[in-house]
Amino acid sequence: MFVFLNNQLLEAEKATLHISDLAIQRGYGIFDFFRVRDNALLYVEDHLDRFIHSAQFMHLACPYSKDQLHSILQELQQKNNLPNSSMRMILTGGYSADAYQPADPNLIIMQSPLAFQDTLVPKSLSIITHEYVRDIPEAKTINYTMGIWLQSKLAEQKADDVLYHINGTVSEFPRCNFFIVTKNNVIMTPAKNVLKGVTRKKVLACASSHYKVVEGPVTIDDILNAKEAFLTSSTKRIQAVTKVNDKAIGNGEPGAITTELLKSLVTVEQNYVSKKL
Ligand SMILES: Cc1ncc(COP(=O)(O)O)c(C=O)c1O
């Protein structure tokens, strides 16, 4: 397996960073993650835009332009020849002289095999809520401390995931965006304190051609009154949220609109891939 580190393609075992990197010293850095399907870099334009935005927002100077990054990704894809896989691009805080001041960032691009099925039936999830907002929600930082810390609580409560909220107004999951479908078939998703997911963007585009879509505040009470709820991410696509804090949402089953949106999303993905072939 090859990885890209700073300015070269290396065998993964030979790709090393110095321990003074701010990512190690303080957990400072940004990243992006996306799937490769049938050799196509899925929604790479959106992911590169977000990667560059996260870097700028965190005052990290990315050494490459969007086009240059795209070429590097294509080169890595050809070298590793993994038609179905994931790409993880990380930009760290760099080798800091005093373990605090950011320095020249280190760029790492890693690829791993990832098989994916076009399942059209949404998985059903039971979730809990937790009062928290990420430090800098508009950037995809490498700081997942709270999400990882909550893993043991999820195991104890036999829940699949945790939805962050502040004072009852929800935002996002540690790694996914959240949507509800109201009793009037309005599709709502939080807009504040969230990372703007690429899957969220694709789902909003699919949904808006058939339904009223609102990007705005969603409360825990709104969830309990909703007909359906679901989450979105690159690796989960769309999964139904059928229980929150042990209370059923709607009829407690994945809903018709959630299922319809999953089908639309899979079609959008298939069309994207066939255009790239
Ligand atoms: C905080 C957060 N929200 C949402 C998402 C989903 O984003 P995407 O749909 O681009 O995978 C992620 C992805 O990891 C995330 O870290």
Coordinates of C-alpha atoms and ligand atoms in Angstrom, one line a residue:
M1 CA 0.0 0.0 0.0
F2 CA 1.3 3.4 -0.9
V3 CA 0.6 6.7 0.9
F4 CA 1.3 10.3 -0.1
L5 CA 3.4 12.2 2.4
N6 CA 4.2 15.9 1.8
N7 CA 5.7 15.6 -1.7
Q8 CA 6.1 11.9 -2.4
L9 CA 4.4 8.6 -2.8
L10 CA 5.9 6.1 -0.3
E11 CA 5.2 2.6 1.0
A12 CA 3.0 3.0 4.0
E13 CA 5.6 1.5 6.4
K14 CA 8.1 4.1 5.3
A15 CA 5.8 7.1 5.9
T16 CA 6.6 8.6 9.3
L17 CA 6.1 11.9 11.0
H18 CA 8.2 13.5 13.8
I19 CA 6.7 13.4 17.3
S20 CA 6.8 17.3 17.5
D21 CA 3.8 17.5 15.1
L22 CA 1.0 19.6 16.6
A23 CA -1.4 16.8 15.6
I24 CA 0.4 14.6 18.2
Q25 CA 1.2 17.3 20.7
R26 CA -2.3 19.1 20.8
G27 CA -4.6 17.2 18.4
Y28 CA -4.4 20.2 15.9
G29 CA -5.1 19.4 12.3
I30 CA -7.8 18.9 9.7
F31 CA -8.8 16.1 7.4
D32 CA -11.3 14.9 4.8
F33 CA -12.6 11.4 3.9
F34 CA -14.4 10.0 0.9
R35 CA -15.1 6.8 -0.9
V36 CA -13.6 5.5 -4.2
R37 CA -16.2 3.6 -6.1
D38 CA -15.3 1.6 -9.3
N39 CA -12.2 3.8 -9.5
A40 CA -14.1 7.0 -9.3
L41 CA -13.2 9.5 -6.5
L42 CA -16.7 10.0 -5.2
Y43 CA -17.7 13.7 -5.1
V44 CA -14.0 14.6 -5.0
E45 CA -14.7 18.3 -6.0
D46 CA -16.9 18.8 -2.9
H47 CA -14.5 17.0 -0.6
L48 CA -11.5 19.1 -1.9
D49 CA -13.5 22.3 -1.5
R50 CA -14.2 21.3 2.1
F51 CA -10.6 20.2 2.8
I52 CA -9.3 23.6 1.5
H53 CA -12.0 25.5 3.5
S54 CA -11.2 23.6 6.7
A55 CA -7.4 24.3 6.2
Q56 CA -8.0 28.0 5.7
F57 CA -10.4 28.2 8.7
M58 CA -7.8 26.6 10.9
H59 CA -5.0 28.9 9.6
L60 CA -3.1 25.9 8.0
A61 CA -1.4 26.7 4.7
C62 CA -2.2 23.8 2.3
P63 CA 0.9 23.5 0.1
Y64 CA -1.2 22.4 -3.0
S65 CA -4.0 23.9 -5.0
K66 CA -7.3 22.1 -5.6
D67 CA -6.1 20.9 -9.0
Q68 CA -2.8 19.7 -7.7
L69 CA -4.5 17.8 -4.9
H70 CA -6.8 16.2 -7.4
S71 CA -3.9 15.0 -9.5
I72 CA -2.1 13.6 -6.4
L73 CA -5.3 11.7 -5.5
Q74 CA -5.5 10.3 -9.0
E75 CA -1.9 9.3 -9.0
L76 CA -2.3 7.5 -5.6
Q77 CA -5.4 5.7 -6.9
Q78 CA -3.5 4.5 -9.9
K79 CA -0.6 3.3 -7.8
N80 CA -2.6 1.4 -5.3
N81 CA -5.2 0.2 -7.8
L82 CA -8.0 -0.2 -5.2
P83 CA -11.2 0.3 -7.2
N84 CA -13.4 0.3 -4.1
S85 CA -11.7 2.0 -1.2
S86 CA -11.6 5.1 1.0
M87 CA -9.3 8.1 0.9
R88 CA -8.3 10.0 4.0
M89 CA -6.4 13.3 3.5
I90 CA -4.9 14.8 6.7
L91 CA -3.2 18.2 7.1
T92 CA -1.5 18.5 10.5
G93 CA -0.4 21.5 12.5
G94 CA 3.3 20.8 11.6
Y95 CA 6.5 20.4 13.5
S96 CA 6.0 23.0 16.3
A97 CA 9.1 24.4 18.0
D98 CA 7.3 25.0 21.3
A99 CA 4.5 22.4 21.0
Y100 CA 2.0 25.3 20.5
Q101 CA 2.7 27.5 17.5
P102 CA 1.5 26.0 14.2
A103 CA 4.3 25.4 11.7
D104 CA 4.4 24.2 8.0
P105 CA 1.6 21.6 7.8
N106 CA 2.3 17.9 7.0
L107 CA 0.0 16.5 4.3
I108 CA -0.8 12.8 4.5
I109 CA -3.1 10.9 2.0
M110 CA -4.0 7.3 2.9
Q111 CA -6.1 4.8 1.0
S112 CA -7.7 1.7 2.5
P113 CA -9.9 -1.0 0.9
L114 CA -13.6 -0.5 1.5
A115 CA -16.3 -2.7 0.0
F116 CA -19.7 -1.2 -0.4
Q117 CA -23.2 -2.6 -1.3
D118 CA -26.0 -0.7 -2.9
T119 CA -28.4 -1.6 -0.1
L120 CA -31.8 0.1 -0.6
V121 CA -33.3 -0.7 2.8
P122 CA -32.2 1.8 5.5
K123 CA -30.6 0.4 8.6
S124 CA -32.5 1.3 11.8
L125 CA -30.7 3.0 14.7
S126 CA -31.3 3.8 18.3
I127 CA -29.6 7.0 19.5
I128 CA -29.0 9.0 22.7
T129 CA -28.5 12.7 23.0
H130 CA -25.6 14.5 24.7
E131 CA -25.2 18.2 25.5
Y132 CA -22.1 19.4 23.6
V133 CA -21.0 21.5 20.6
R134 CA -17.8 20.8 18.7
D135 CA -15.1 23.5 19.2
I136 CA -15.0 24.7 15.6
P137 CA -18.0 23.0 13.9
E138 CA -17.5 24.6 10.5
A139 CA -14.1 22.9 10.0
K140 CA -13.5 19.1 9.7
T141 CA -10.8 19.0 12.4
I142 CA -9.1 15.8 13.7
N143 CA -10.6 16.5 17.2
Y144 CA -13.1 13.7 17.9
T145 CA -12.4 13.6 21.6
M146 CA -16.0 13.8 22.8
G147 CA -17.3 11.3 20.3
I148 CA -14.6 8.8 21.2
W149 CA -15.0 9.5 24.9
L150 CA -18.8 8.7 24.6
Q151 CA -18.1 5.3 23.0
S152 CA -18.4 3.6 26.4
K153 CA -21.7 5.3 27.2
L154 CA -23.1 4.1 23.9
A155 CA -22.0 0.5 24.7
E156 CA -23.6 0.8 28.3
Q157 CA -26.8 2.1 26.9
K158 CA -26.8 -0.2 23.9
A159 CA -27.2 2.8 21.6
D160 CA -25.9 3.1 18.0
D161 CA -24.9 6.8 18.1
V162 CA -25.1 10.0 20.0
L163 CA -26.7 13.3 18.8
Y164 CA -25.2 16.5 20.1
H165 CA -27.5 19.3 21.4
I166 CA -27.3 22.6 23.2
N167 CA -30.3 23.3 25.5
G168 CA -32.5 20.9 23.5
T169 CA -31.5 22.3 20.1
V170 CA -29.7 19.5 18.2
S171 CA -26.8 19.8 15.8
E172 CA -25.0 16.7 14.5
F173 CA -23.6 13.3 15.4
P174 CA -19.9 13.0 15.9
R175 CA -19.5 11.8 12.3
C176 CA -22.9 12.4 10.6
N177 CA -25.5 15.0 9.9
F178 CA -29.1 14.7 11.1
F179 CA -32.5 15.2 9.4
I180 CA -36.2 14.9 10.4
V181 CA -39.3 14.5 8.4
T182 CA -42.2 16.4 10.0
K183 CA -45.8 15.1 10.0
N184 CA -46.4 17.6 7.1
N185 CA -43.6 16.0 5.1
V186 CA -41.2 18.9 5.6
I187 CA -37.6 17.8 5.6
M188 CA -35.6 19.7 8.2
T189 CA -31.9 19.6 9.1
P190 CA -29.9 21.8 11.5
A191 CA -27.8 24.5 10.0
K192 CA -26.0 25.9 13.0
N193 CA -23.0 24.2 14.8
V194 CA -22.8 21.6 12.1
L195 CA -20.2 20.4 9.6
K196 CA -21.8 20.8 6.2
G197 CA -21.6 17.1 5.1
V198 CA -21.2 16.3 1.4
T199 CA -23.9 13.6 1.8
R200 CA -26.1 16.2 3.5
K201 CA -25.7 18.4 0.4
K202 CA -26.6 15.6 -2.0
V203 CA -29.7 14.6 0.2
L204 CA -30.9 18.2 0.3
A205 CA -30.7 18.4 -3.5
C206 CA -32.6 15.1 -3.9
A207 CA -35.2 16.1 -1.3
S208 CA -35.9 19.6 -2.6
S209 CA -37.2 18.4 -5.9
H210 CA -40.2 16.6 -4.1
Y211 CA -40.5 18.1 -0.7
K212 CA -40.3 21.4 1.2
V213 CA -36.8 21.5 2.8
V214 CA -35.8 23.7 5.7
E215 CA -32.2 24.2 7.0
G216 CA -32.8 25.6 10.5
P217 CA -33.3 24.8 14.2
V218 CA -34.5 21.3 15.2
T219 CA -35.2 20.5 18.9
I220 CA -35.4 17.1 20.7
D221 CA -39.2 17.8 21.0
D222 CA -39.3 18.2 17.2
I223 CA -37.7 14.8 16.9
L224 CA -40.3 13.2 19.2
N225 CA -43.1 14.8 17.1
A226 CA -41.5 13.8 13.8
K227 CA -42.7 11.2 11.4
E228 CA -39.2 10.0 10.5
A229 CA -35.6 10.8 11.3
F230 CA -32.3 9.8 9.6
L231 CA -28.6 10.5 9.5
T232 CA -26.3 11.0 6.6
S233 CA -22.5 10.5 5.9
S234 CA -20.2 9.2 3.2
T235 CA -19.8 5.8 4.9
K236 CA -23.4 5.4 6.2
R237 CA -25.2 7.1 3.2
I238 CA -28.7 7.3 4.9
Q239 CA -29.6 5.4 8.0
A240 CA -33.0 5.6 9.7
V241 CA -33.1 6.9 13.3
T242 CA -36.0 5.1 14.9
K243 CA -35.4 5.6 18.6
V244 CA -34.1 8.6 20.6
N245 CA -33.4 8.2 24.3
D246 CA -35.5 5.0 24.3
K247 CA -38.6 6.7 22.8
A248 CA -39.8 5.6 19.3
I249 CA -39.8 8.2 16.5
G250 CA -42.9 7.9 14.3
N251 CA -44.0 4.3 14.2
G252 CA -40.5 3.1 15.2
E253 CA -39.6 1.8 11.8
P254 CA -37.5 3.2 8.9
G255 CA -40.0 5.6 7.1
A256 CA -41.1 5.8 3.5
I257 CA -39.4 9.1 2.8
T258 CA -36.1 7.9 4.4
T259 CA -36.2 4.9 2.1
E260 CA -37.1 6.9 -1.0
L261 CA -34.2 9.4 -0.3
L262 CA -31.8 6.5 0.1
K263 CA -32.8 5.1 -3.3
S264 CA -32.4 8.6 -4.8
L265 CA -29.0 9.0 -3.2
V266 CA -27.8 5.6 -4.5
T267 CA -29.0 6.6 -8.0
V268 CA -27.1 9.9 -7.8
E269 CA -24.0 8.0 -6.8
Q270 CA -24.3 5.5 -9.6
N271 CA -24.8 8.3 -12.1
Y272 CA -21.8 10.2 -10.8
V273 CA -19.7 7.1 -11.2
S274 CA -20.9 6.2 -14.7
K275 CA -20.2 9.8 -15.9
K276 CA -16.5 9.4 -14.7
L277 CA -16.0 6.1 -16.5
Ligands
LIG1 C1 -18.9 16.2 12.3 C2 -19.3 15.5 11.1 N1 -20.5 15.8 10.6 C3 -21.0 15.2 9.4 C4 -20.2 14.4 8.7 C5 -20.7 13.7 7.4 O1 -20.0 14.3 6.3 P1 -20.0 13.6 4.9 O2 -21.4 13.4 4.4 O3 -19.2 14.6 4.0 O4 -19.3 12.3 5.1 C6 -18.9 14.1 9.2 C7 -18.0 13.1 8.4 O5 -17.1 12.5 8.9 C8 -18.4 14.7 10.4 O6 -17.2 14.4 10.9

